[in-house]
Coordinates of C-alpha atoms and ligand atoms in Angstrom, one line a residue:
M93 CA 7.4 64.2 10.5
R94 CA 9.1 62.2 12.8
H95 CA 8.3 58.9 14.7
L96 CA 10.3 57.8 17.6
I97 CA 11.1 53.8 17.2
S98 CA 14.5 53.7 18.8
P99 CA 16.3 55.9 21.5
L100 CA 18.6 56.0 18.8
D101 CA 16.2 58.3 17.2
L102 CA 17.2 61.1 18.9
S103 CA 20.6 62.8 18.7
V104 CA 22.0 63.2 22.2
E105 CA 21.1 67.6 21.5
E106 CA 17.8 66.6 20.8
L107 CA 17.2 64.2 24.3
D108 CA 18.8 66.7 26.3
H109 CA 16.5 68.9 25.1
I110 CA 13.6 67.0 26.2
L111 CA 14.6 66.4 29.2
T112 CA 15.2 70.1 29.7
L113 CA 11.9 70.5 28.3
G114 CA 10.4 67.5 30.7
Q115 CA 12.1 69.4 34.1
A116 CA 10.8 72.5 33.1
I117 CA 7.4 70.6 32.9
M118 CA 7.7 69.0 36.3
K119 CA 8.4 72.6 37.9
H120 CA 5.7 74.2 36.4
P121 CA 2.9 72.3 34.7
E122 CA 0.3 74.8 34.5
K123 CA 2.3 75.9 31.6
Y124 CA 1.6 73.7 29.4
T125 CA -2.2 72.9 30.3
H126 CA -3.7 74.2 26.6
I127 CA -0.3 73.6 24.3
C128 CA -2.0 70.7 23.0
D129 CA -5.8 71.9 22.6
G130 CA -7.5 70.5 19.9
K131 CA -5.1 67.7 19.3
K132 CA -5.5 63.8 19.8
L133 CA -3.4 61.2 21.1
A134 CA -4.3 57.3 19.5
T135 CA -3.2 54.7 21.6
L136 CA -2.4 51.3 20.3
F137 CA -2.3 49.1 22.5
Y138 CA -1.4 45.3 21.3
E139 CA 0.2 44.0 24.3
P140 CA -0.6 45.0 28.2
S141 CA 0.7 48.0 29.9
T142 CA -0.7 49.8 33.2
R143 CA 2.5 53.1 33.1
T144 CA 3.2 53.4 29.8
R145 CA -0.9 53.7 28.2
L146 CA -2.1 55.4 31.3
S147 CA 1.2 57.9 31.6
F148 CA 0.9 58.3 27.5
E149 CA -3.5 59.2 28.0
A150 CA -2.6 61.1 31.4
A151 CA 0.6 63.5 29.2
M152 CA -1.9 64.2 26.4
L153 CA -4.5 65.3 29.0
N154 CA -2.4 67.6 31.0
L155 CA -1.4 69.0 28.0
G156 CA -4.9 69.5 26.9
G157 CA -5.3 67.4 24.5
Q158 CA -7.5 64.1 23.8
V159 CA -7.1 60.5 23.9
L160 CA -8.5 57.4 22.2
G161 CA -7.3 53.7 21.1
F162 CA -7.5 50.3 22.7
S163 CA -5.7 48.4 25.0
S164 CA -5.3 45.1 23.9
A165 CA -5.0 43.3 20.9
D166 CA -8.3 41.2 21.2
S167 CA -10.4 44.6 21.1
S168 CA -9.4 46.2 18.2
S169 CA -9.8 44.5 14.8
A170 CA -6.3 43.0 14.8
A171 CA -8.7 40.0 16.5
K172 CA -10.1 39.7 12.9
G173 CA -6.9 39.9 10.8
E174 CA -6.2 43.4 10.4
S175 CA -2.5 44.4 9.6
V176 CA -0.4 47.1 11.3
A177 CA -0.2 49.1 8.2
D178 CA -3.8 49.4 7.3
T179 CA -5.1 49.9 10.9
I180 CA -2.2 52.8 10.8
R181 CA -3.5 54.4 7.7
V182 CA -6.8 54.4 9.7
I183 CA -6.0 55.7 12.8
S184 CA -3.6 58.9 11.0
S185 CA -7.1 60.6 10.3
Y186 CA -8.5 60.0 13.6
A187 CA -5.8 61.3 15.5
D188 CA -2.5 63.7 15.1
I189 CA -0.2 61.1 17.1
C190 CA 0.0 57.7 18.5
A191 CA 2.0 55.5 20.8
M192 CA 2.1 51.9 19.6
R193 CA 3.0 48.7 21.9
H194 CA 3.1 45.6 19.8
P195 CA 4.6 42.1 20.9
K196 CA 6.4 41.9 17.6
E197 CA 9.4 43.3 17.3
G198 CA 9.0 46.1 14.5
A199 CA 5.8 46.6 14.2
P200 CA 6.0 50.6 15.0
T201 CA 8.3 50.7 12.6
V202 CA 6.0 49.1 9.8
A203 CA 3.3 51.5 11.3
A204 CA 5.9 54.1 11.0
M205 CA 6.7 53.6 7.4
H206 CA 2.7 53.7 6.8
S207 CA 1.9 56.3 8.8
E208 CA 0.9 60.0 8.5
I209 CA 1.0 61.2 11.7
P210 CA 4.3 60.6 13.8
V211 CA 4.4 57.2 15.1
I212 CA 5.7 56.3 19.0
N213 CA 7.3 52.8 19.7
A214 CA 5.6 52.1 23.4
G215 CA 7.7 48.8 23.3
D216 CA 8.3 46.2 20.8
G217 CA 8.6 42.5 22.1
G218 CA 11.6 42.0 23.5
H219 CA 13.7 44.9 21.2
N220 CA 13.2 48.4 22.2
H221 CA 11.3 51.0 24.2
P222 CA 12.4 54.1 23.7
T223 CA 10.0 56.6 26.3
Q224 CA 10.8 53.9 29.0
T225 CA 14.7 55.2 28.4
L226 CA 13.8 58.8 28.6
T227 CA 11.5 58.1 31.7
D228 CA 15.1 56.6 33.0
L229 CA 17.1 59.4 31.8
I230 CA 15.1 62.1 33.4
T231 CA 14.9 60.4 36.9
I232 CA 19.0 59.7 36.8
Q233 CA 19.5 62.8 35.4
T234 CA 17.0 64.7 38.3
L235 CA 18.6 62.9 41.3
T236 CA 22.2 62.7 40.5
G237 CA 22.4 65.9 38.2
R238 CA 24.0 64.0 35.8
L239 CA 24.5 61.4 32.9
D240 CA 28.0 61.2 32.7
N241 CA 30.5 59.6 34.9
L242 CA 28.3 57.0 36.5
T243 CA 28.5 53.3 36.9
I244 CA 24.9 51.6 36.2
G245 CA 24.0 47.9 37.3
M246 CA 21.6 45.8 35.2
C247 CA 20.3 43.4 37.1
G248 CA 17.9 40.6 36.1
D249 CA 16.5 39.3 33.0
L250 CA 19.1 41.3 30.3
K251 CA 18.1 39.2 27.2
F252 CA 14.5 39.8 27.0
G253 CA 14.3 43.1 29.0
R254 CA 13.4 45.7 25.8
T255 CA 14.0 48.5 28.5
V256 CA 17.6 47.2 29.5
H257 CA 18.5 47.1 25.4
S258 CA 17.3 50.6 25.4
L259 CA 19.2 52.0 28.2
I260 CA 22.0 50.8 27.3
N261 CA 21.9 52.1 24.1
A262 CA 21.4 55.4 25.1
M263 CA 24.0 55.3 28.2
V264 CA 26.8 54.3 25.6
R265 CA 26.5 58.6 24.0
Y266 CA 27.5 59.8 27.5
P267 CA 31.4 60.2 28.5
N268 CA 32.9 57.6 31.4
V269 CA 29.4 55.6 31.5
K270 CA 30.5 51.8 32.9
F271 CA 27.9 49.0 33.2
V272 CA 27.5 46.0 35.3
L273 CA 25.4 43.4 33.7
I274 CA 24.8 41.0 36.2
S275 CA 22.0 38.2 35.3
P276 CA 22.1 34.2 35.2
K277 CA 23.8 32.6 32.6
E278 CA 20.6 32.0 30.6
L279 CA 19.4 35.8 30.9
M280 CA 22.8 37.5 30.0
I281 CA 22.3 40.6 27.2
P282 CA 22.2 39.6 23.2
D283 CA 25.0 39.5 21.1
Y284 CA 24.2 41.9 18.9
L285 CA 24.2 44.2 21.7
R286 CA 27.7 43.4 23.5
K287 CA 29.5 43.2 20.2
E288 CA 28.0 45.7 18.0
V289 CA 27.2 48.6 21.0
L290 CA 29.4 47.8 24.0
D291 CA 32.7 46.0 22.3
N292 CA 32.5 48.5 19.2
G293 CA 32.1 51.6 21.0
R294 CA 34.3 49.9 23.6
I295 CA 32.5 50.8 26.5
D296 CA 33.4 49.4 30.1
Y297 CA 31.5 46.8 31.3
I298 CA 31.9 43.6 32.7
E299 CA 29.1 40.3 33.2
T300 CA 28.7 38.9 36.2
D301 CA 25.9 36.5 38.1
Q302 CA 27.3 38.3 41.8
L303 CA 25.0 41.0 42.1
E304 CA 26.2 42.1 45.8
Q305 CA 29.7 41.3 45.4
H306 CA 29.5 44.9 42.8
M307 CA 26.9 46.9 44.8
P308 CA 30.0 48.9 46.4
D309 CA 30.7 50.4 43.1
L310 CA 26.8 51.3 41.7
D311 CA 25.3 54.6 41.4
I312 CA 22.3 53.5 39.7
L313 CA 20.9 49.5 40.0
Y314 CA 18.6 48.8 37.3
M315 CA 16.3 46.0 38.7
T316 CA 14.5 44.0 36.0
R317 CA 11.6 41.2 36.4
V318 CA 11.9 38.3 34.5
Q319 CA 9.8 38.1 31.2
R320 CA 7.7 35.2 31.2
E321 CA 5.5 36.1 28.6
R322 CA 8.9 35.9 26.5
F323 CA 9.4 32.3 27.4
F324 CA 9.1 30.0 25.2
N325 CA 9.1 27.2 28.2
E326 CA 7.6 27.7 31.0
E327 CA 10.2 25.5 32.9
D328 CA 13.0 27.7 32.3
Y329 CA 10.8 30.6 33.7
I330 CA 10.2 29.0 36.9
R331 CA 13.8 27.7 37.0
L332 CA 15.1 31.4 36.6
K333 CA 12.3 33.7 37.7
D334 CA 13.7 33.9 41.7
S335 CA 17.9 34.2 40.4
F336 CA 17.7 37.9 41.8
I337 CA 15.4 39.4 44.6
L338 CA 17.2 42.5 46.1
D339 CA 16.3 42.9 49.9
V340 CA 17.4 45.5 52.7
S341 CA 20.3 43.2 53.4
K342 CA 21.9 43.3 50.1
L343 CA 21.6 47.2 50.3
Q344 CA 24.4 47.0 53.4
N345 CA 27.1 47.8 51.3
A346 CA 25.7 50.0 48.9
K347 CA 26.4 53.3 48.3
K348 CA 24.6 56.2 50.4
D349 CA 23.8 57.9 47.3
M350 CA 23.4 55.1 45.4
Y351 CA 19.8 55.3 43.2
I352 CA 17.7 52.3 42.8
L353 CA 15.8 52.3 39.2
H354 CA 13.1 50.0 38.2
P355 CA 10.7 50.1 34.9
L356 CA 8.0 48.1 36.7
P357 CA 6.2 46.0 37.0
R358 CA 7.7 44.5 39.7
V359 CA 7.1 40.7 41.0
N360 CA 9.0 39.7 43.4
E361 CA 12.3 41.0 42.3
I362 CA 12.9 44.0 45.0
S363 CA 11.3 43.1 48.1
T364 CA 8.8 45.2 49.2
E365 CA 10.9 46.3 52.4
V366 CA 12.9 48.0 50.3
D367 CA 10.4 50.3 48.9
N368 CA 11.1 52.2 52.8
D369 CA 14.9 53.2 51.6
P370 CA 14.7 56.7 50.3
R371 CA 17.3 55.4 47.4
A372 CA 14.2 52.9 46.1
V373 CA 12.8 55.5 43.5
Y374 CA 11.1 53.6 41.4
F375 CA 7.3 55.0 41.8
K376 CA 9.2 58.6 41.4
Q377 CA 10.6 57.2 38.1
A378 CA 7.2 56.3 37.0
K379 CA 5.8 59.8 37.7
Y380 CA 8.9 61.4 36.2
G381 CA 7.2 59.3 33.1
V382 CA 4.6 61.4 32.8
Y383 CA 6.3 64.8 32.3
V384 CA 9.1 63.6 29.7
R385 CA 5.9 61.9 27.7
M386 CA 4.4 65.5 27.6
A387 CA 8.1 67.1 26.8
L388 CA 8.0 63.9 24.0
I389 CA 4.2 64.7 22.9
I390 CA 4.8 68.7 22.5
N391 CA 8.4 67.7 20.9
L392 CA 7.0 65.4 18.1
L393 CA 4.1 67.4 17.3
G394 CA 6.2 70.4 16.7
L395 CA 4.5 72.8 19.1
G396 CA 7.9 73.4 20.7
G397 CA 9.1 76.8 19.7
E398 CA 12.8 77.5 19.2
H399 CA 14.4 74.1 18.6
N400 CA 11.0 72.6 18.2
I401 CA 10.9 73.1 22.6
R402 CA 10.0 75.4 24.8
L403 CA 11.9 75.9 28.1
S404 CA 9.9 78.0 30.2
Ligands
CP293 N1 7.8 50.1 32.3 C1 6.5 49.7 31.9 O1 6.6 49.9 30.4 O2 5.4 49.6 32.2 P1 3.8 48.9 31.4 O3 4.4 47.3 31.0 O4 3.0 49.0 32.6 O5 3.9 49.9 30.8

């Protein structure tokens, strides 16, 4: 039985298999409409979500399976003090696979230790969000045709943005990927990521608070919102929330084939006028998230045939 807690739980080869399957599903979704007949996905969301929970549910329904779950801690027995360990023991007898989002870092790891079904981390605190990373990777690969030889700008809240942490962990495994990390000083990437992943891996990166200066170098611009819910102090959030707002004027010097990604939800860090720019692909990205989650569910349920994957 496999779980997906961190993007590093998948080898590059396994990642490639899942992305390839996701792309095959994207082209011919009708071929996969019964592959999960009789299977159930539980979505255990202790934190708000629109895309992750609903795209998981859409993915399972598209595959012929069924879904059950809760969308807030308040509407589950967590409100009465039930532990994650006890909850997953029970859910293991109700469903075949589960996706869990939790505000506490490591909660999906605890769940996996007590689970009899595959556990997918759907976001744990400010730590990891591996299925957003799968979504980001399939978007980049589908649109640019590659995951190597890229200069990726990451802009906004790089401290609390779990999608940023997961994406860096995943992308450093591909050759000649460079990072331009754009944030206010207070929201720079965590030390462990800088030292253990970027420095130890001898990855080419710079940290800066200048977006426009670096815009011409970027193949991908990954915008993020400032994560209000992770701040201890509302004053700090208010001071930092508008640090970077991408508008049309700031894109003047960007490459014509640069792509703008954002995990969403957006607050105001991308002006809505940018939505009409063909380089703005964040809504397409959210759509691709369904296909790659379909591929992941097939894979973790062991329904993919040879190499645990079905390519046609
Ligand atoms: N990208 C993302 O995780 O969105 P939700 O919080 O809406 O699930």
